[in-house]
Short mmCIF file of C-alpha atoms in Angstrom, two decimals:
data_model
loop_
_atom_site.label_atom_id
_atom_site.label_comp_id
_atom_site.label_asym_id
_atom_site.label_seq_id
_atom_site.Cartn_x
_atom_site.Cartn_y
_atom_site.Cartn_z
CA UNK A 1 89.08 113.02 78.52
CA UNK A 2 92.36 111.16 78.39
CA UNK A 3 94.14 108.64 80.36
CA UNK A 4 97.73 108.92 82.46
CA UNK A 5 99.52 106.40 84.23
CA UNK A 6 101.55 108.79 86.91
CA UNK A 7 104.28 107.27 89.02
CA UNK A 8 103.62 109.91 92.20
CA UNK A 9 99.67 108.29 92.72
CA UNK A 10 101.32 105.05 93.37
CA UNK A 11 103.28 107.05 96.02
CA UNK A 12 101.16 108.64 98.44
CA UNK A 13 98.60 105.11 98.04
CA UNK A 14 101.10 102.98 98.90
CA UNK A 15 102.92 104.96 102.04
CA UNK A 16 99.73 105.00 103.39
CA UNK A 17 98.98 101.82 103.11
CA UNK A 18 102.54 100.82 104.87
CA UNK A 19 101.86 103.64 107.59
CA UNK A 20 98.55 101.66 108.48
CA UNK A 21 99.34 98.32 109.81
CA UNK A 22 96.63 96.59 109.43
CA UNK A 23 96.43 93.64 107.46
CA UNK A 24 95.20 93.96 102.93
CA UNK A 25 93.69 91.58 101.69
CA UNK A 26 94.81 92.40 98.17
CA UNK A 27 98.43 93.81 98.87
CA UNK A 28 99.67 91.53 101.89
CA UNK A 29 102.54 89.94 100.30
CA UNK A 30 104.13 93.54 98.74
CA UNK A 31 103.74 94.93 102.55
CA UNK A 32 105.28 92.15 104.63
CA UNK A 33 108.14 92.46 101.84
CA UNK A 34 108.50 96.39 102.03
CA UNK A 35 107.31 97.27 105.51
CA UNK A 36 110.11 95.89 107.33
CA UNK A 37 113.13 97.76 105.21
CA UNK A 38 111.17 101.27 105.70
CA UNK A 39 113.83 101.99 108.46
CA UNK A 40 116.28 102.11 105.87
CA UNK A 41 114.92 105.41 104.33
CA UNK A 42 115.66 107.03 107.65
CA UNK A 43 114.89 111.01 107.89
CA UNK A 44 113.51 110.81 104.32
CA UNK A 45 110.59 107.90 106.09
CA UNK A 46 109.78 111.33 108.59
CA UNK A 47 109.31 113.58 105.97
CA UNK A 48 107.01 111.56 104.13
CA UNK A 49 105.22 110.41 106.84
CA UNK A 50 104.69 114.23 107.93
CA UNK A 51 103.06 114.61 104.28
CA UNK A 52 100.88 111.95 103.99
CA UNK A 53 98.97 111.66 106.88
CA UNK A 54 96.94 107.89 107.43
CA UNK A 55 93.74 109.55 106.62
CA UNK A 56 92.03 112.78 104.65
CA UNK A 57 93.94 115.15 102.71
CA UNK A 58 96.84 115.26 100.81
CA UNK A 59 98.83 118.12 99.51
CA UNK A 60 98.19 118.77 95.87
CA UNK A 61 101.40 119.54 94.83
CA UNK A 62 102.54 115.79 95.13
CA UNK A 63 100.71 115.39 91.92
CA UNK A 64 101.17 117.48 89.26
CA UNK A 65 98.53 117.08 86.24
CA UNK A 66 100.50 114.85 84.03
CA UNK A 67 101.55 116.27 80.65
CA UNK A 68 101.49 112.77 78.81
CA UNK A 69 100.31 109.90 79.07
CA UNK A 70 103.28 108.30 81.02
CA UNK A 71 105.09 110.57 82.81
CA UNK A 72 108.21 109.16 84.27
CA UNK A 73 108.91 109.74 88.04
CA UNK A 74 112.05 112.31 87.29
CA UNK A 75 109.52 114.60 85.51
CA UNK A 76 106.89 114.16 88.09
CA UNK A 77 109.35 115.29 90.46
CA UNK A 78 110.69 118.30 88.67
CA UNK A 79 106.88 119.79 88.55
CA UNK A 80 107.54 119.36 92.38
CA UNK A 81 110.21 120.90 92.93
CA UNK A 82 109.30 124.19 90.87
CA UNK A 83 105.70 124.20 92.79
CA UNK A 84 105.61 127.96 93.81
CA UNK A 85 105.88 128.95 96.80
CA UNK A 86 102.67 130.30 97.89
CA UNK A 87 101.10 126.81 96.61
CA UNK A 88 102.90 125.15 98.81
CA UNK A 89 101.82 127.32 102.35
CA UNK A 90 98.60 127.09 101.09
CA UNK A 91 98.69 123.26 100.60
CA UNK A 92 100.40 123.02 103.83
CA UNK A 93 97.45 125.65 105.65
CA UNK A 94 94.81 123.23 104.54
CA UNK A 95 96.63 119.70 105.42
CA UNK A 96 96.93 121.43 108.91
CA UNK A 97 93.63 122.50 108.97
CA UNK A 98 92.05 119.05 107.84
CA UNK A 99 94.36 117.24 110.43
CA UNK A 100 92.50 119.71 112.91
CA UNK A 101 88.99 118.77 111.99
CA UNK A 102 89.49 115.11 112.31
CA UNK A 103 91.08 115.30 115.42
CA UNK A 104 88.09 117.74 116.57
CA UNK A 105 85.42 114.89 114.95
CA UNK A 106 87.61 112.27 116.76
CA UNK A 107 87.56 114.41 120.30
CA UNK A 108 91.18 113.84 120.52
CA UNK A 109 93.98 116.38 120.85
CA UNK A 110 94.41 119.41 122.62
CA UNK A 111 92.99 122.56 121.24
CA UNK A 112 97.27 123.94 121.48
CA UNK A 113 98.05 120.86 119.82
CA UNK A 114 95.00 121.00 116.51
CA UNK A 115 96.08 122.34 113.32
CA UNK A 116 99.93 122.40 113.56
CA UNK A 117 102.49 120.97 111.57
CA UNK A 118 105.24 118.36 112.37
CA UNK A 119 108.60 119.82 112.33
CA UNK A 120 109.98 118.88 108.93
CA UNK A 121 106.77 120.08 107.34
CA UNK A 122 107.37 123.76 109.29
CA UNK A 123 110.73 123.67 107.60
CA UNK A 124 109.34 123.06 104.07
CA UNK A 125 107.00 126.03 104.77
CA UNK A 126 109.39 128.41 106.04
CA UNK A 127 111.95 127.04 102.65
CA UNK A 128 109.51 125.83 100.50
CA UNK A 129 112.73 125.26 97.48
CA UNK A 130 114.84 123.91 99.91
CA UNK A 131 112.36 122.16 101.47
CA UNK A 132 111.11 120.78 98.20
CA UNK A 133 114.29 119.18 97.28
CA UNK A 134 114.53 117.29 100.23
CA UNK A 135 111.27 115.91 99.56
CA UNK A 136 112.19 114.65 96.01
CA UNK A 137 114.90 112.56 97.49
CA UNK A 138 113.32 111.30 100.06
CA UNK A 139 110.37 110.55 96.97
CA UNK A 140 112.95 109.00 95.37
CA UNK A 141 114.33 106.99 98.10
CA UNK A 142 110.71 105.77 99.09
CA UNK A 143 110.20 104.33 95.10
CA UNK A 144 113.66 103.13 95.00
CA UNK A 145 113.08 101.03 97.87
CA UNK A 146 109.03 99.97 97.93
CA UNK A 147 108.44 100.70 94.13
CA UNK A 148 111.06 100.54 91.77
CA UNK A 149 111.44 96.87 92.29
CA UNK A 150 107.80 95.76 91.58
CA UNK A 151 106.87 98.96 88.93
CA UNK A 152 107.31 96.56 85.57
CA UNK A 153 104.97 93.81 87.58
CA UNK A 154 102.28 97.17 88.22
CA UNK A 155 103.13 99.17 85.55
CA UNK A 156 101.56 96.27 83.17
CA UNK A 157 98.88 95.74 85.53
CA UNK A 158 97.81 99.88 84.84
CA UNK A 159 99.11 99.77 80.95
CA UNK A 160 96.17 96.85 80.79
CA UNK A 161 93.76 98.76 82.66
CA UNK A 162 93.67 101.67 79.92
CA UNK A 163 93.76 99.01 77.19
CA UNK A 164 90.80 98.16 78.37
CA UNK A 165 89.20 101.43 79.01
CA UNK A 166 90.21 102.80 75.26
CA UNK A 167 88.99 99.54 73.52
CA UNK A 168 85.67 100.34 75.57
CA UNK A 169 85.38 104.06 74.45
CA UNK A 170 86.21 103.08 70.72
CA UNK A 171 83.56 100.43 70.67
CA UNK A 172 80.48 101.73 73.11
CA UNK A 173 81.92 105.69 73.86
CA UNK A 174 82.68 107.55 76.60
CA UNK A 175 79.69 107.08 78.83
CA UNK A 176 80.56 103.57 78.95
CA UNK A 177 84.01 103.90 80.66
CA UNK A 178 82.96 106.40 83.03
CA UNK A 179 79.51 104.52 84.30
CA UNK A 180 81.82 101.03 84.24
CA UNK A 181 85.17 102.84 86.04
CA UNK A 182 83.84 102.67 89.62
CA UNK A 183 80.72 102.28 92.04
CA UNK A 184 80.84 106.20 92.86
CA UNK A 185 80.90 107.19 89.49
CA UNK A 186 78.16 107.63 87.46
CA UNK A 187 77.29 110.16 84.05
CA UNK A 188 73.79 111.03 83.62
CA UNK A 189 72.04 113.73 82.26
CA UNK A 190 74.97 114.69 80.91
CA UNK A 191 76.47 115.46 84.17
CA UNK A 192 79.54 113.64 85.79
CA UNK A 193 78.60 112.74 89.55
CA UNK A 194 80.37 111.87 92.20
CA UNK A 195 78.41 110.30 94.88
CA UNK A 196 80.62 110.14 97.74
CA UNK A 197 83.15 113.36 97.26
CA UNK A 198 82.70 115.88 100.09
CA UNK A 199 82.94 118.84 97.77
CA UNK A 200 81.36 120.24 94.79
CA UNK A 201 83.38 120.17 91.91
CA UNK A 202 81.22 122.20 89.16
CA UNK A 203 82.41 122.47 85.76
CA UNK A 204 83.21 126.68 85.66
CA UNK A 205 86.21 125.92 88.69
CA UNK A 206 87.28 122.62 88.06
CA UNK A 207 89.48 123.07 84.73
CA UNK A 208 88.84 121.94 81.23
CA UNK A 209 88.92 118.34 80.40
CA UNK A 210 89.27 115.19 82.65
CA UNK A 211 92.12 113.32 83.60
CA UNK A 212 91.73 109.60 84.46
CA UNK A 213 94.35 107.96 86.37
CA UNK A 214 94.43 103.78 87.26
CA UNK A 215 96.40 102.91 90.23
CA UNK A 216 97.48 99.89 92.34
CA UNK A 217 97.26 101.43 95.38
CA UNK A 218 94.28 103.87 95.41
CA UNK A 219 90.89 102.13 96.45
CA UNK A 220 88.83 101.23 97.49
CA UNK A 221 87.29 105.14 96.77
CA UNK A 222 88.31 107.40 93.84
CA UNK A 223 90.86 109.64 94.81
CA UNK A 224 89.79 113.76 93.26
CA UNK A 225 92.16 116.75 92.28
CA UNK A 226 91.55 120.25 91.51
CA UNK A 227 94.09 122.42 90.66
CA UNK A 228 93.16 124.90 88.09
CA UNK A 229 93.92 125.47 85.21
CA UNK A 230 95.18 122.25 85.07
CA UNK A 231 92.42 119.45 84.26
CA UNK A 232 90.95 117.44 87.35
CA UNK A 233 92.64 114.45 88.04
CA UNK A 234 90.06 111.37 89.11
CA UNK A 235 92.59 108.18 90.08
CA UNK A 236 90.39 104.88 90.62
CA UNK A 237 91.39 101.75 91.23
CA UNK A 238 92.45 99.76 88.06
CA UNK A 239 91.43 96.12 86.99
CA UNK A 240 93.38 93.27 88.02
CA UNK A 241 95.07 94.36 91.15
CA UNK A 242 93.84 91.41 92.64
CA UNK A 243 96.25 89.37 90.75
CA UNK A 244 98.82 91.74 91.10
CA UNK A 245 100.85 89.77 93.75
CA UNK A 246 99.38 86.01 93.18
CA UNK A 247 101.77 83.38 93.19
CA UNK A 248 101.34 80.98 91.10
CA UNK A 249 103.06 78.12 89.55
CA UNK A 250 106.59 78.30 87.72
CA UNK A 251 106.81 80.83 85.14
CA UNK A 252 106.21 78.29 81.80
CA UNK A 253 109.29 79.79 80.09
CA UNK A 254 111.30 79.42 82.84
CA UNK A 255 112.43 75.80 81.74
CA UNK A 256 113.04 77.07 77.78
CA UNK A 257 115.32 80.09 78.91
CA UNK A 258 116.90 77.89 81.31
CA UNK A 259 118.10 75.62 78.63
CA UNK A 260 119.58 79.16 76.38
CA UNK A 261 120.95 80.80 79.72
CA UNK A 262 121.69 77.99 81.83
CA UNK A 263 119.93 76.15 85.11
CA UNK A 264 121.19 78.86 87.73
CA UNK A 265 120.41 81.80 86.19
CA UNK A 266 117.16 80.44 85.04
CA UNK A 267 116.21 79.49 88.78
CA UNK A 268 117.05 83.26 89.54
CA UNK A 269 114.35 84.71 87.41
CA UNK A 270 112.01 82.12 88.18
CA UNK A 271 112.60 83.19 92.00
CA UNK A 272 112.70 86.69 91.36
CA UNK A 273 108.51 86.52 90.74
CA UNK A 274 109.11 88.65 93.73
CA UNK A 275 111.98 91.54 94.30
CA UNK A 276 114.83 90.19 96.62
CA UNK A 277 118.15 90.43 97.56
CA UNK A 278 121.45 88.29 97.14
CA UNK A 279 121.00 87.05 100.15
CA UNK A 280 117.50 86.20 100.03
CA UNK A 281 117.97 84.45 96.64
CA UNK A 282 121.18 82.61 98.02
CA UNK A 283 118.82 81.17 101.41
CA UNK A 284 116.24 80.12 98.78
CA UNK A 285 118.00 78.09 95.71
CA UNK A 286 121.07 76.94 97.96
CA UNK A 287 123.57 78.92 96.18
CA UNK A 288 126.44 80.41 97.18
CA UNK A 289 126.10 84.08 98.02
CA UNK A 290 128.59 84.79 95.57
CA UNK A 291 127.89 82.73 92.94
CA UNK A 292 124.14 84.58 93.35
CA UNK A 293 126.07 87.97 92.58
CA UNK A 294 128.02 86.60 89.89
CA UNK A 295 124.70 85.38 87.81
CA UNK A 296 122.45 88.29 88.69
CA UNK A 297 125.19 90.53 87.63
CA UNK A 298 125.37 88.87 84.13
CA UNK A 299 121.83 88.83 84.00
CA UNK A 300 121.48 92.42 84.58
CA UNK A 301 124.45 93.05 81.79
CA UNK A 302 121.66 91.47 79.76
CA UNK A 303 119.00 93.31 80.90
CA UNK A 304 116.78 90.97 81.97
CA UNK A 305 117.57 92.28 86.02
CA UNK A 306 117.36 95.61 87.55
CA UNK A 307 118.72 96.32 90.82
CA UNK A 308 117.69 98.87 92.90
CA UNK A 309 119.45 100.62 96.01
CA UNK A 310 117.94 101.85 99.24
CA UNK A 311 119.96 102.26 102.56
CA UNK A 312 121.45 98.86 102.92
CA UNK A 313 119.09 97.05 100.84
CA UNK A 314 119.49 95.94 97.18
CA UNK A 315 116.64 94.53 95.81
CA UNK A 316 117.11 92.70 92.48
CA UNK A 317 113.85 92.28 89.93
CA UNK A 318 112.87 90.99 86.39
CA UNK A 319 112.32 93.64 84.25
CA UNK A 320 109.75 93.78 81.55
CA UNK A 321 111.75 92.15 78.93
CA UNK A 322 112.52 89.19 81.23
CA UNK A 323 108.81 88.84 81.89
CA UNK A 324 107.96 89.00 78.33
CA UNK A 325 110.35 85.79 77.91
CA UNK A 326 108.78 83.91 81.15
CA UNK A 327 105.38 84.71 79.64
CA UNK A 328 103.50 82.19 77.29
CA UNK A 329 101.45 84.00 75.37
CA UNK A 330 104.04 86.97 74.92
#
């Protein structure tokens, strides 16, 4: 049993969650920033949306077991794009074929119209390498834009969560972190049950080992994956995602950095809690547009900013060591 925290199952989560419209209760704030700039991704926004339908199954292939226990998104997507072929059709036969049965247990759809694919996904069958490198730009358009900004913010919230989990399986063992990781999780009798999964997922066909994955954006179920021989992957929901977007009062350390790196560009970081853009930041502190660019470029010389690109958008946002100088107790 070991832990992963994997950039792609904050991917899939997280589109669908955009793709729903209705209003979360946890993750309001990140979607009324994100939801509106989505038309920047353009075709890419299609293709994703073809793949990750607002309910049921996902293709496997958008998560590769993860080889380590952070995988960075460029590697994720390189598993991706050398997916073989047939893994691909066959991933694509069965997201047809569950988009059939729902629409059949929904008595909606024709029976010409059940089971087929959108257009870009027929094109990823009928190419699946060509096809497959258009989907890792439009992956990596999609985290540019919705996840790259926020991903030091979550990435500590999920580097916490297995913290957590391995301080709980040095000090009470294993059976403690599964029976405490979720509601539809429980090990007894030696046996690892799942009480809501639709299918059986016995030890002989399911791959050695376990692979437990926290994410922001799963939930409020555990999310399953079996792809033999690789181990299954189980992603749950991981504490503290209900602080994740909290506003709360001025960073503490904002006034002490302030005094090293002066009032302006200390009011940026303490305004850049959330992503924005120049403009944004210039409407909210009353600077100048340019002055804005001229500070958040010398903060990001320094590190302490990362931008991030997507269409017309460019979303500036702390990055870890900034928030380890805003924090307190860091």
């Amino acid at each position: 049993m070991r832990f992963a925290v994997a950039p792609m199952w904050e991917v899939g989560p997280s589109l669908r969650l955009l793709r729903s419209g209705a209003p979360h209760a946890v993750h309001g704030p990140w979607v009324e920033q994100v939801r509106p700039r989505l038309a920047a991704l353009g075709p890419a926004y299609g293709l994703l949306a073809e793949l990750v339908p607002p309910a049921g199954y996902v293709p496997d292939f958008l998560n590769p077991a993860p080889t380590g226990p952070a995988p960075t998104l460029a590697g994720e997507l390189a598993a991706i794009r050398a997916t073989p072929a047939g893994q691909v059709r066959r991933d694509l036969d069965r997201l047809a074929a569950d988009q059939a049965d729902q629409a059949h247990r929904a008595h909606r759809a024709d029976r010409a119209d059940r089971g087929t694919l959108g257009p870009r996904l027929r094109a990823l069958y009928a190419d699946p390498e060509a096809g497959l490198a258009r989907l890792a730009e439009a992956v990596e358009a999609y985290w540019e834009l919705a996840l790259a900004p926020y991903w030091a913010r979550i990435r500590a919230v999920l580097d916490a969560d297995v913290l957590y989990r391995a301080r709980q399986a040095a000090e009470h063992g294993a059976e403690r972190v599964l029976n405490d990781l979720h509601a539809e999780l429980r090990w007894t009798d030696g046996a690892l049950r799942l009480s809501r999964r639709s299918r059986p997922m016995p030890r002989r066909t399911a791959g050695p080992g376990l692979l437990l994955i926290p994410s922001a954006f799963t939930g409020p179920g555990l999310f399953t994956l079996l792809a033999p021989p690789a181990p299954p992957q189980l992603a749950y929901p991981a504490r503290g995602i209900g602080r994740l977007w909290t506003a709360g009062p001025p960073a503490p350390g904002t006034a002490a950095l302030a005094a090293v790196l002066g009032r302006s560009r200390g009011l940026l970081l303490a305004e850049l809690a959330a992503p924005a853009s120049t403009t944004e930041l210039a409407h909210r502190t009353g600077l100048s547009p340019s002055a804005v660019s001229q500070y958040l470029t010398a903060l990001r010389d320094a590190r302490l900013v990362s931008a991030h690109r997507a269409g017309r958008w460019v979303l500036y946002a702390r990055t870890a060591t900034a928030e380890a100088l805003l924090d307190p107790d860091g």
